[in-house]
Coordinates of C-alpha atoms in Angstrom, one line a residue:
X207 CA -20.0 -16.2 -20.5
X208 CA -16.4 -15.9 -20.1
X209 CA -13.2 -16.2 -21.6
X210 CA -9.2 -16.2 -20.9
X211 CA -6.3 -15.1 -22.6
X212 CA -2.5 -14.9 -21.7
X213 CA -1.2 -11.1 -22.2
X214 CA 1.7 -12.4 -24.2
X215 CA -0.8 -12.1 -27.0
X216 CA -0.5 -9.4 -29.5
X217 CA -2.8 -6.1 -28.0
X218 CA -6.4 -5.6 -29.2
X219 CA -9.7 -5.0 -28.1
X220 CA -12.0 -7.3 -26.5
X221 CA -14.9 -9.2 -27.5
X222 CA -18.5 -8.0 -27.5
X223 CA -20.1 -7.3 -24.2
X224 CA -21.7 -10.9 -24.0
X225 CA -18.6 -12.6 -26.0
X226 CA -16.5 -15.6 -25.0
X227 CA -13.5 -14.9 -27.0
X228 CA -15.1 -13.4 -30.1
X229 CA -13.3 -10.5 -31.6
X230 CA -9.9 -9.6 -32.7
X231 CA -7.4 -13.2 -31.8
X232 CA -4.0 -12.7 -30.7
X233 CA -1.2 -14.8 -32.9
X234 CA -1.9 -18.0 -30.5
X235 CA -5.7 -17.7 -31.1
X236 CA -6.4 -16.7 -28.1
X237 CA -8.4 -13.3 -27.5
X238 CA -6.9 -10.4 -26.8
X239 CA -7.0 -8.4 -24.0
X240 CA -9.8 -6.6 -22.7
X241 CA -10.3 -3.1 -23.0
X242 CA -10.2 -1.7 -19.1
X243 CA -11.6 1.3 -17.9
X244 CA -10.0 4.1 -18.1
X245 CA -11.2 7.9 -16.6
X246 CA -9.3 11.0 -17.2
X247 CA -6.6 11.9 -15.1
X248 CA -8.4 15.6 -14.8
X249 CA -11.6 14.3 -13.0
X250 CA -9.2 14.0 -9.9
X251 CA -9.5 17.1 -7.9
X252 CA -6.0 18.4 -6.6
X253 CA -4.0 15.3 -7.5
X254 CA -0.3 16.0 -7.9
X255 CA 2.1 14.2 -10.1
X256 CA 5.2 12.7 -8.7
X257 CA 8.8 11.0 -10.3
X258 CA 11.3 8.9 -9.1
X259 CA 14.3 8.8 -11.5
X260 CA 17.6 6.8 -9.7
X261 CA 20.6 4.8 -11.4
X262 CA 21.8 3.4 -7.9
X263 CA 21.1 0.7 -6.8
X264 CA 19.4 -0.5 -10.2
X265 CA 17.5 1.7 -12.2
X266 CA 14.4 3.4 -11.6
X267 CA 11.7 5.3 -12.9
X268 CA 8.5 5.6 -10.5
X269 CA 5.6 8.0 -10.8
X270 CA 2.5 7.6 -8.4
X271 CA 0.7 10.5 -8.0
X272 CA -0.1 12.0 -4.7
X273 CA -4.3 12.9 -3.5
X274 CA -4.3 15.1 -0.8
X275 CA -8.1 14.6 -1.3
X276 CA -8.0 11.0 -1.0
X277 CA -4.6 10.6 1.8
X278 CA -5.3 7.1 2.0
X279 CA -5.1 6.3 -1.5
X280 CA -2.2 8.2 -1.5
X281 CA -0.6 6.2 1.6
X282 CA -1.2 2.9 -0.4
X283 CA 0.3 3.9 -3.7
X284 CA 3.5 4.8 -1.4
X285 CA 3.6 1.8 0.4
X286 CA 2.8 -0.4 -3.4
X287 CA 5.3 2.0 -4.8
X288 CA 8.1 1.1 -2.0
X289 CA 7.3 -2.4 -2.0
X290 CA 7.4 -3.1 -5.8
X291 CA 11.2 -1.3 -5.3
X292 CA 11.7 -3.4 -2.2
X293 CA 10.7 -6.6 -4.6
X294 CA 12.9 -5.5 -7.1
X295 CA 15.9 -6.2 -4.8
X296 CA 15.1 -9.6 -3.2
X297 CA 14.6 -10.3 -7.1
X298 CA 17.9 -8.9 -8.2
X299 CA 16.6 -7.0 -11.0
X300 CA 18.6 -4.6 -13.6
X301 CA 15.9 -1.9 -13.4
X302 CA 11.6 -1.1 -12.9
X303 CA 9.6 1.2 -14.1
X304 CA 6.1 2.0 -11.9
X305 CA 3.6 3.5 -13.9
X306 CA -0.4 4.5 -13.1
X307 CA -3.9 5.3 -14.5
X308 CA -6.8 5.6 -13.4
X309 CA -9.5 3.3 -13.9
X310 CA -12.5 4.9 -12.9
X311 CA -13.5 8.2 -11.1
X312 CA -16.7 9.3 -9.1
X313 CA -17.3 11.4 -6.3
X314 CA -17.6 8.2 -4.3
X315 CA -15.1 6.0 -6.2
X316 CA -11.5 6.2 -7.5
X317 CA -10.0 3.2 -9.2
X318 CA -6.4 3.6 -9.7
X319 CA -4.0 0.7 -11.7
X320 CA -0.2 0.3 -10.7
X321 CA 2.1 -1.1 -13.7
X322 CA 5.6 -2.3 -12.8
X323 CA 7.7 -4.0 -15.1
X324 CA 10.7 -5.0 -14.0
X325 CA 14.2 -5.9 -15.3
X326 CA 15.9 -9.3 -14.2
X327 CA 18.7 -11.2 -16.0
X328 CA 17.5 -9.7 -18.9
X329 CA 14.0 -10.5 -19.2
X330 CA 11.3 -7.5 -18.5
X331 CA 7.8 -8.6 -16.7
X332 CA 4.8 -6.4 -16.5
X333 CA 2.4 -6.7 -13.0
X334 CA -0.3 -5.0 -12.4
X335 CA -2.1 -3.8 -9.6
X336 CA -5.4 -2.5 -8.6
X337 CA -6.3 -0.2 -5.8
X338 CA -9.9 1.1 -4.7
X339 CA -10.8 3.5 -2.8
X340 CA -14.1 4.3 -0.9
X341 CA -14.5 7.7 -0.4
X342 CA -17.8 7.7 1.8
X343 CA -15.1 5.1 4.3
X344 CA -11.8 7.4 3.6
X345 CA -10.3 3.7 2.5
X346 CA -8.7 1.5 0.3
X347 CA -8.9 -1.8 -0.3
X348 CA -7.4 -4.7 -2.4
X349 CA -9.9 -5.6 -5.2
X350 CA -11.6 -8.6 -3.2
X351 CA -13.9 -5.4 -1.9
X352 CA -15.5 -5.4 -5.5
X353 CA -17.0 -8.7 -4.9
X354 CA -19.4 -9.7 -2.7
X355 CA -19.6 -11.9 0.1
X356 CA -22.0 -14.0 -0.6
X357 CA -20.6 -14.1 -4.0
X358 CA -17.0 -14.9 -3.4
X359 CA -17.8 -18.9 -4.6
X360 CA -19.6 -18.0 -7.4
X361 CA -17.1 -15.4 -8.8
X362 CA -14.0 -18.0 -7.8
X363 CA -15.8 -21.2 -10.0
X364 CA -16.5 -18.7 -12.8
X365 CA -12.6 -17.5 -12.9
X366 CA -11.5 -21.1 -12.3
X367 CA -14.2 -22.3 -15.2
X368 CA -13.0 -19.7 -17.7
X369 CA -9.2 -20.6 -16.8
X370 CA -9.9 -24.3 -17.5
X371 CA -11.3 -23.4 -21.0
X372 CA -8.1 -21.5 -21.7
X373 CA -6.2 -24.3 -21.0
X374 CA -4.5 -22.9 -18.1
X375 CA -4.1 -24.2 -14.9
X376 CA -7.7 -24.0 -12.7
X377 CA -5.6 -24.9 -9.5
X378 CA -3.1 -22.8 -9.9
X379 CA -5.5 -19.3 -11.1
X380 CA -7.6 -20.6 -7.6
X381 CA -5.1 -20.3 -5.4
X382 CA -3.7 -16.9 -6.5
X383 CA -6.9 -15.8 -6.2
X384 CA -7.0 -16.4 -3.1
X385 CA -3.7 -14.9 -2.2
X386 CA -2.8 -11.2 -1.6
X387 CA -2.6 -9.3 -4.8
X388 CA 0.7 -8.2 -6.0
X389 CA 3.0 -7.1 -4.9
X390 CA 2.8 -8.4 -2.1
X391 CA 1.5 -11.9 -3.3
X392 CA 0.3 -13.5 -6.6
X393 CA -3.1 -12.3 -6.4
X394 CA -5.2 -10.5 -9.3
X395 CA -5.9 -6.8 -10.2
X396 CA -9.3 -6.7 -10.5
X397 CA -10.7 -4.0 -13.1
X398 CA -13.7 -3.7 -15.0
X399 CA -13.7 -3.7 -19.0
X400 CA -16.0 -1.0 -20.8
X401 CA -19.1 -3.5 -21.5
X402 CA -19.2 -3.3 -16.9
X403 CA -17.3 -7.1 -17.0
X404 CA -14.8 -8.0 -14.9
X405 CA -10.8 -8.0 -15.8
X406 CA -8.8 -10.3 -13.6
X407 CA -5.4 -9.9 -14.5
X408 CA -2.5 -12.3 -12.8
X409 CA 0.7 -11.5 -12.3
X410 CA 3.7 -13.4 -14.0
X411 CA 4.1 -16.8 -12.1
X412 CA 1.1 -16.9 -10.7
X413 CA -0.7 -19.3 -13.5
X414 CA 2.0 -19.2 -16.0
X415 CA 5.3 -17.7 -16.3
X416 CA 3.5 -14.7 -18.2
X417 CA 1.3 -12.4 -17.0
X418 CA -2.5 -13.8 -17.7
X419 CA -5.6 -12.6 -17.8
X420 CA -9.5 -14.1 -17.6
X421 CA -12.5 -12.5 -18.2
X422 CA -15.7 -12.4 -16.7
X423 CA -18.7 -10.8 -18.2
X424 CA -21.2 -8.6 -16.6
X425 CA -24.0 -11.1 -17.0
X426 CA -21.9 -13.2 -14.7
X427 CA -20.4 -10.8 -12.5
X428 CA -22.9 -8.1 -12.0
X429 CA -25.2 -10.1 -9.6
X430 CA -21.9 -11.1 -7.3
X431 CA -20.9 -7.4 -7.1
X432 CA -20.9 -6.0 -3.4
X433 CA -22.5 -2.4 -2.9
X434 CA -18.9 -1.0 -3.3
X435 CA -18.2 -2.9 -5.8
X436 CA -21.4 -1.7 -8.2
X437 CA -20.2 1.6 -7.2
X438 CA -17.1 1.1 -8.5
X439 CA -18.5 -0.1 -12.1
X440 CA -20.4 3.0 -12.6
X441 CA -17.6 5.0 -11.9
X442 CA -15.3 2.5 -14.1
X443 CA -18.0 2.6 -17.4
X444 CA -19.3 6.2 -16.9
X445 CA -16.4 8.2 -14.9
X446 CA -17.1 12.0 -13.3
X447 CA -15.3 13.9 -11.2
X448 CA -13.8 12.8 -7.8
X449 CA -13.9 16.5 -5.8
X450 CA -13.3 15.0 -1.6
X451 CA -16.9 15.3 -1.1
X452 CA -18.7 11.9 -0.4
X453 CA -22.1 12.3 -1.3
X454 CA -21.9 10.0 2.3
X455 CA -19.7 9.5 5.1
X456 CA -19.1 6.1 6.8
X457 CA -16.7 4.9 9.9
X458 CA -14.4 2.4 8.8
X459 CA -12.6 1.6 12.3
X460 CA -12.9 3.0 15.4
X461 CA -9.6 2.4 17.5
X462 CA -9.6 0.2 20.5
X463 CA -7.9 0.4 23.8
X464 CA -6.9 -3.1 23.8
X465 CA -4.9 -5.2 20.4
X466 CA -7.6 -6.5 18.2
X467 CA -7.9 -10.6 17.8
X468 CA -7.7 -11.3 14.0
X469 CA -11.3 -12.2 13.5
X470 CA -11.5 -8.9 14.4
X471 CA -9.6 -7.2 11.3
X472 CA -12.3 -4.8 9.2
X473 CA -10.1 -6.5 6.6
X474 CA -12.5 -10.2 7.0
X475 CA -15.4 -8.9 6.6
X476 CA -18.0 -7.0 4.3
X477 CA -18.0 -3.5 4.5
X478 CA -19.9 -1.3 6.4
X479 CA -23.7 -1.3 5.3
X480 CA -23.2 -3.2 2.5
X481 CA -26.7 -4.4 1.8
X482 CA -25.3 -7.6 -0.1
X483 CA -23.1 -9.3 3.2
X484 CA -24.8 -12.4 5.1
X485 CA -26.4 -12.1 8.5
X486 CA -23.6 -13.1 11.4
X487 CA -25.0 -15.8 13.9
X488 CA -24.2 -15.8 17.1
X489 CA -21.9 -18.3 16.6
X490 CA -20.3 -17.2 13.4
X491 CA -18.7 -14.5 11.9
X492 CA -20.1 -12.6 8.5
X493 CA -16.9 -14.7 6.9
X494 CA -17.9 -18.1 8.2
X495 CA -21.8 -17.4 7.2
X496 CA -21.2 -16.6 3.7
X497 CA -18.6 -19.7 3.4
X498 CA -21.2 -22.1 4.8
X499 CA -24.0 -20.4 2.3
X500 CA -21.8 -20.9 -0.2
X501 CA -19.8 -24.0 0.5
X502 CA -17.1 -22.3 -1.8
X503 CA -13.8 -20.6 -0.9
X504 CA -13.8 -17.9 1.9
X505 CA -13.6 -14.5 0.7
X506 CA -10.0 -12.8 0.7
X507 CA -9.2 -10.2 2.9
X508 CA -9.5 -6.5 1.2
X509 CA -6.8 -5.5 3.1
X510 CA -3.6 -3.7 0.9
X511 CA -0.4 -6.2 2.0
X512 CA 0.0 -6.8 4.7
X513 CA -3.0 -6.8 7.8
X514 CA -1.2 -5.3 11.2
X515 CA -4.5 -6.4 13.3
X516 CA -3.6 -10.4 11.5
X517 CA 0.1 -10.4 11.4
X518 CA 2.4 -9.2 14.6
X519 CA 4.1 -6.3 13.0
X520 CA 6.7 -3.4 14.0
X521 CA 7.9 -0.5 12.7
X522 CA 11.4 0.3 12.8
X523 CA 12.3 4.1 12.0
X524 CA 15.5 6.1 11.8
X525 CA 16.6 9.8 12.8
X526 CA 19.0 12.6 11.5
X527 CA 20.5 11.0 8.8
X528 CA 21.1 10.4 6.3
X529 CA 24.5 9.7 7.6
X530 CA 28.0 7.6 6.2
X531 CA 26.8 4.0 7.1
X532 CA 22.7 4.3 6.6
X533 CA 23.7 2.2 2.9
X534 CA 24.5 -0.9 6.0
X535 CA 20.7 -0.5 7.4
X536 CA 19.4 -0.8 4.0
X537 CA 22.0 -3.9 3.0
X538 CA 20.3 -5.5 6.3
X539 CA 17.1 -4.6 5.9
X540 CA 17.6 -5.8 2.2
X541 CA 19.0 -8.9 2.7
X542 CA 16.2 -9.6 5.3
X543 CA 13.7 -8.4 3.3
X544 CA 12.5 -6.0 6.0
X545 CA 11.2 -2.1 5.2
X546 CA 11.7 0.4 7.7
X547 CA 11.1 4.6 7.8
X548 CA 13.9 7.1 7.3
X549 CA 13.0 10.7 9.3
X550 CA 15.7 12.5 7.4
X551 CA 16.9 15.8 8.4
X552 CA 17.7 18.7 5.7
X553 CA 21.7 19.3 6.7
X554 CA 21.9 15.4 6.6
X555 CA 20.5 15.3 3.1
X556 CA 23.0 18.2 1.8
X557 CA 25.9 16.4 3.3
X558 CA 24.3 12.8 1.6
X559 CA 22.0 13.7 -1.1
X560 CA 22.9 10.3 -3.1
X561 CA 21.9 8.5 -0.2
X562 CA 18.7 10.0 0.0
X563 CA 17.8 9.0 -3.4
X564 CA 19.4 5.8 -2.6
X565 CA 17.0 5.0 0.2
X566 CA 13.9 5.8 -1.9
X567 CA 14.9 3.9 -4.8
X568 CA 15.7 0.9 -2.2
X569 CA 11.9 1.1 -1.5
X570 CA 12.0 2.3 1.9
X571 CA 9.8 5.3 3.4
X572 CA 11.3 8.7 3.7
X573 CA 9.8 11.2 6.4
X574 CA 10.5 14.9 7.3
X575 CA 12.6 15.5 9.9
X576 CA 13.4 19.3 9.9
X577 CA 16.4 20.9 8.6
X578 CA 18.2 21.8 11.6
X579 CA 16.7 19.4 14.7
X580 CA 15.1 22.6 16.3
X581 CA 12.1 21.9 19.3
X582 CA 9.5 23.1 17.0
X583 CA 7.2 24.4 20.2
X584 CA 9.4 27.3 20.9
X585 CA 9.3 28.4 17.2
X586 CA 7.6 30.9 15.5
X587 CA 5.8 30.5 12.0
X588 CA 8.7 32.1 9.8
X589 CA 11.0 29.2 11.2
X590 CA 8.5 26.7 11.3
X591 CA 7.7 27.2 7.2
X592 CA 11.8 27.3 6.9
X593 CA 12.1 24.4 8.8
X594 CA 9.1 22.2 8.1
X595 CA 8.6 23.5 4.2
X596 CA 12.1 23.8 4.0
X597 CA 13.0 20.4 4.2
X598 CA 10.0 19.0 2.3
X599 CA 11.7 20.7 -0.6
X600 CA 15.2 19.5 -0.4
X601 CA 13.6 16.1 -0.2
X602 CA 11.4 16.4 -3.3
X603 CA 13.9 18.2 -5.2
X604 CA 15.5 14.8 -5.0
X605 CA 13.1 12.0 -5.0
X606 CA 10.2 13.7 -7.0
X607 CA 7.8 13.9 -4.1
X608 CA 7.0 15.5 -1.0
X609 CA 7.0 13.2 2.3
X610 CA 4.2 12.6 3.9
X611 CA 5.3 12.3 7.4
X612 CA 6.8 14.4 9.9
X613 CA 8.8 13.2 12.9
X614 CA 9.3 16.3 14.9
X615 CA 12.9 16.8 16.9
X616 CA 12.6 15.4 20.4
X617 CA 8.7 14.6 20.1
X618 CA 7.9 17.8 20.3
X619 CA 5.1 20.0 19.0
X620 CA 2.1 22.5 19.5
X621 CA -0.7 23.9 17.7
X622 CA 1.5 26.1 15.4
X623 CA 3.9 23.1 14.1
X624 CA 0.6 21.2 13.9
X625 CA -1.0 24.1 11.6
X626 CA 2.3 24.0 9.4
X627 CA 2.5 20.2 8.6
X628 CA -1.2 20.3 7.9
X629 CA -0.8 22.9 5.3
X630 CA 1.8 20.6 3.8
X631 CA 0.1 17.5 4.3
X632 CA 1.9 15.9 6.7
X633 CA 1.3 13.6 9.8
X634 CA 3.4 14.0 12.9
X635 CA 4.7 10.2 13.6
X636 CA 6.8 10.2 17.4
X637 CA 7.6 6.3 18.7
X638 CA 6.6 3.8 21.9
X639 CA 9.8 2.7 22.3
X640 CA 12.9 5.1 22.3
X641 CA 15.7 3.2 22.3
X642 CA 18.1 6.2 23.6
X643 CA 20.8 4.9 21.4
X644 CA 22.4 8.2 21.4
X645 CA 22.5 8.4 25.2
X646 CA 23.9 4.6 25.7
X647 CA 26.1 5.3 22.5
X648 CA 26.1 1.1 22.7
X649 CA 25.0 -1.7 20.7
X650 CA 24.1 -4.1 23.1
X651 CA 21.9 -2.1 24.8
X652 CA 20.1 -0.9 21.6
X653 CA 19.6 -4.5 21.1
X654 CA 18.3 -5.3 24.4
X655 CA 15.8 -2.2 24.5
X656 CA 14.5 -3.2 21.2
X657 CA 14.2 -7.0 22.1
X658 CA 12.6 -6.0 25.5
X659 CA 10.2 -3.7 24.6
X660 CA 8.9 -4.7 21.3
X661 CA 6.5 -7.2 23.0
X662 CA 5.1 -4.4 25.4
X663 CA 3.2 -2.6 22.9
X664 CA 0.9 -3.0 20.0
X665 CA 2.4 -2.3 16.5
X666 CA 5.1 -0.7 18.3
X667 CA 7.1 2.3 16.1
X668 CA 10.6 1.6 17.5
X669 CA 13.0 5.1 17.3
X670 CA 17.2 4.8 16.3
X671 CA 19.5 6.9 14.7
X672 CA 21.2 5.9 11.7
X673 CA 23.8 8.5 12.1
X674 CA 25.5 6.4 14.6
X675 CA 27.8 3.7 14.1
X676 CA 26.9 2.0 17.2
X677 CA 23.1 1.8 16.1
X678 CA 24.2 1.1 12.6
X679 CA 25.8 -2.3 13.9
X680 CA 22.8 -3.3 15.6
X681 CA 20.8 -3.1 12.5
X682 CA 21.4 -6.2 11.1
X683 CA 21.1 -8.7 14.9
X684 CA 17.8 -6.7 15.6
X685 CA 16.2 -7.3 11.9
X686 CA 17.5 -10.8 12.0
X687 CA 16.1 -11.5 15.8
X688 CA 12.5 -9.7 15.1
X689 CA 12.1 -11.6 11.8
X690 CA 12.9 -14.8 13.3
X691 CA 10.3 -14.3 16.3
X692 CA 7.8 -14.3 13.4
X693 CA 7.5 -10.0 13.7
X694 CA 6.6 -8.5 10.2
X695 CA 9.2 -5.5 9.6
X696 CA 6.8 -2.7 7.7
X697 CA 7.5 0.9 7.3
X698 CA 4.8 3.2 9.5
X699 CA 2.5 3.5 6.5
X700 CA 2.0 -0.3 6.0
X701 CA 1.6 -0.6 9.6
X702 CA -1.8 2.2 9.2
X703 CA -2.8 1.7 5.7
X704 CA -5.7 -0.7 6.8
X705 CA -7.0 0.3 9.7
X706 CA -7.6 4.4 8.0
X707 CA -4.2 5.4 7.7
X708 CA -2.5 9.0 8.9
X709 CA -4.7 12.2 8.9
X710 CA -2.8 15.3 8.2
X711 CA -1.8 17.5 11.2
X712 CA -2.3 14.6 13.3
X713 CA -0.1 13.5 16.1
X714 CA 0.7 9.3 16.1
X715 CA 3.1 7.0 18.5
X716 CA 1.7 3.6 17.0
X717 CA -0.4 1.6 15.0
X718 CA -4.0 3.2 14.3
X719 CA -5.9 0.0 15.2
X720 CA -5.9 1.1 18.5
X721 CA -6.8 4.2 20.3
X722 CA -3.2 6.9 20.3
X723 CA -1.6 7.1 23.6
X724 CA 1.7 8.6 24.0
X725 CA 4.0 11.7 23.8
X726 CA 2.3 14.4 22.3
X727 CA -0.1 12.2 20.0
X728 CA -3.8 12.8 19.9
X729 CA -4.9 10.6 16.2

């Protein structure tokens, strides 16, 4: 049984367990929405609350808790975070407001909701989306994880079916289902209601200019559930406590020397030992089995945005500022609709502390990068902590949050500076390609080092300085050049996310689908 409703309706709770649109009717007749999950906030161990609060350059209220148990999740509600800002500009909104809850809890399982509503020419929109994470994997994933396989076709017609009854457009609710959730596409959040159905809610535009939701019950969906994904339910409809324990541990990706084809992203396939994923020919992929069983839609990627080992991506990141003209970087990278990373260092931010906040609220990543640019090897642990903890507090006392990343001063870094960003949860990110701006103090030849090296390496983290005005002016021909050559522009955390994301006190010069090889980095 199923049934649809859009969330323009008036609020209520849903329909019996086995209902169709029984229950309370919002003013169009329609049901109301379903009751999701919800698990206490106090079942997750160690989690810290964080706020954003910004006038400039709209305004901005963000809070996203950090999980120093669960680092991953934490890396993707950053990069959702930063990208629902980064949204908000290429939309020319007025203001947003990021919200979350958690939808279920387990040792295994945490289920967490973003809401962003957002501000444009007036008119406020509400988008929702759902993150899970697999503790036993240290991963997240897009909501497609919850389904499985095998049952991709069935759960798509049953979506599709229950939109058509609606009224709503089947086409259109098919092919955002297909698509990458928001906000990085028009795909669902996927949540479970308190009966163990499924809530698929779309964001505004995707099947109508509202936000919409259908419903599928748990007659229908409990049978299409992957491992993960029942799980997930029982820590959705009874919720415990989420300590960093797995009752299990599991590899999610083991780095390779070489760049990984795209068939080859852990993102296009079922997960680890899941009992419920198809037997791979020799001739075909886990995907292409379950399509051909099922002779339905393939099943979505479960990857959070956007998939490094699928899409050519680069990170570009910026030292020492934040300096007079880093408001030019972010006007290119906005108008471009790029991202980038920001190592900013702690006399930088008390010269520009509005920029700081400016950068955040722009959606791009801020990273640690020492107060006062000392080599951090020939330190002892008083400086370190002043330097290291030092600058993680001017950076939270203005953005509501500590970083999560560290870019140490020339690269450099031993077992000391290792054991301090651990402590404060931090991993060390260096580059691949250093484009010694400061030394050629020229724009040409920032250019041309970017342009030439970018197609060396494998999701290359490019270094500049944003303090210079010579780097500053290549910002905008380097964005422009790499976007046009087809290169996704992500900050360092959506280039990770997927493939298992930054470990604390770890040392990193590139992506982490492949095995860390460079200056001082060990993964």
């Amino acid at each position: 049984m199923l049934a649809a409703l859009s969330l323009s309706a008036c609020n209520g709770s849903s329909g019996g367990p086995g209902g169709s649109g029984g229950g309370k009717k919002g003013s169009n007749g329609t049901p109301a929405p379903a009751a999701m999950t919800k698990a206490d906030p106090g079942l997750i161990t160690g989690a810290i609350a964080t706020s954003l609060k910004a006038s400039e350059p709209r305004k901005v209220s963000a809070a996203v808790p950090q999980i120093p148990k669960a680092r991953n999740l934490t890396q993707a509600l950053e990069v959702v975070r930063e990208r629902t800002l980064r949204q908000a500009a290429w939309d020319k909104a007025t203001a947003v407001e990021i919200s979350t809850s958690y939808l279920a809890a387990s040792t295994d399982v945490i289920g967490v909701l973003v809401t962003s509503t957002t501000t444009t020419a007036g008119k406020a929109t509400t988008a929702l989306t759902s993150l899970w994470y697999d503790a036993q994997l240290s991963q997240t994933f897009s909501p497609s994880a919850l389904i499985s396989w095998p049952g991709w076709a069935a759960f798509a017609k049953a979506v599709g079916q229950a939109a058509a009854d609606a009224g709503l457009d089947k086409a259109k609710a098919l092919k955002a289902l297909q698509d990458t959730p928001a906000p990085y596409g028009t795909g669902p959040a996927i949540s479970f209601d308190t009966s163990g159905g499924l809530v698929v809610d779309f964001p505004p535009g995707a099947v109508k200019a509202d936000p919409t939701q259908v419903r599928v019950t748990k007659k229908v969906a409990s049978p299409l559930l992957s491992d993960f994904g029942t799980m997930a339910e029982g820590a959705s409809t009874h919720p415990s406590t989420f300590t960093g324990t797995p009752t299990a541990t599991r590899t999610w990706w083991t780095p390779g020397q070489n760049h990984p084809k795209a068939a080859a992203s852990p993102n296009v396939r079922p997960l680890p030992g899941d009992s419920t994923a198809p037997v791979a020919t020799a001739s075909a992929s886990p995907s292409a089995s379950a399509s051909a069983a099922s002779s339905g839609p393939e099943h979505p990627s479960t990857a959070i945005g956007i998939d490094c080992v699928v899409h050519k991506a680069v990170a570009l990141t910026y030292d020492d500022g934040p300096g007079p003209e880093t408001g030019t970087v972010l006007a290119a990278l906005a108008k471009h609709k790029g991202a980038a990373t920001f190592f900013e260092m702690g006399n930088s931010i008390d010269t520009y502390p509005k920029t700081t906040v400016l950068v955040a609220a722009s959606g791009y990543e801020i990273g640690s990068h020492t107060v006062t640019h000392p080599d951090l090897a020939s330190l002892g642990s008083e400086r370190l902590a002043q330097e290291i903890t030092g600058n993680n507090t001017r950076i939270k006392k203005l953005i509501g949050r500590s970083p999560l990343l560290l870019r140490p001063p020339y690269g450099s870094h031993n077992e000391s500076a290792d054991a301090v960003a651990s402590a404060d949860n931090l991993a060390i990110v260096n580059w691949s390609v250093d484009t010694e701006d400061w030394k050629t103090k020229s724009t040409s030849a920032t250019e041309a080092k970017v342009f030439s090296d970018v197609s060396v390496y494998t999701e290359p983290i490019i270094l500049m300085h944003d303090i210079h005005d010579f780097t500053v002016a290549a910002a905008e021909p380097i964005i422009e050049k790499l976007t046009a050559e087809g290169y996704k522009l992500v900050t360092v955390s959506e280039m990770t996310l997927n493939t298992g994301g930054f470990r604390t006190g770890h040392g990193y010069c590139r992506g982490t689908s492949l095995v860390q090889d460079g200056y001082l980095c060990k993964g």
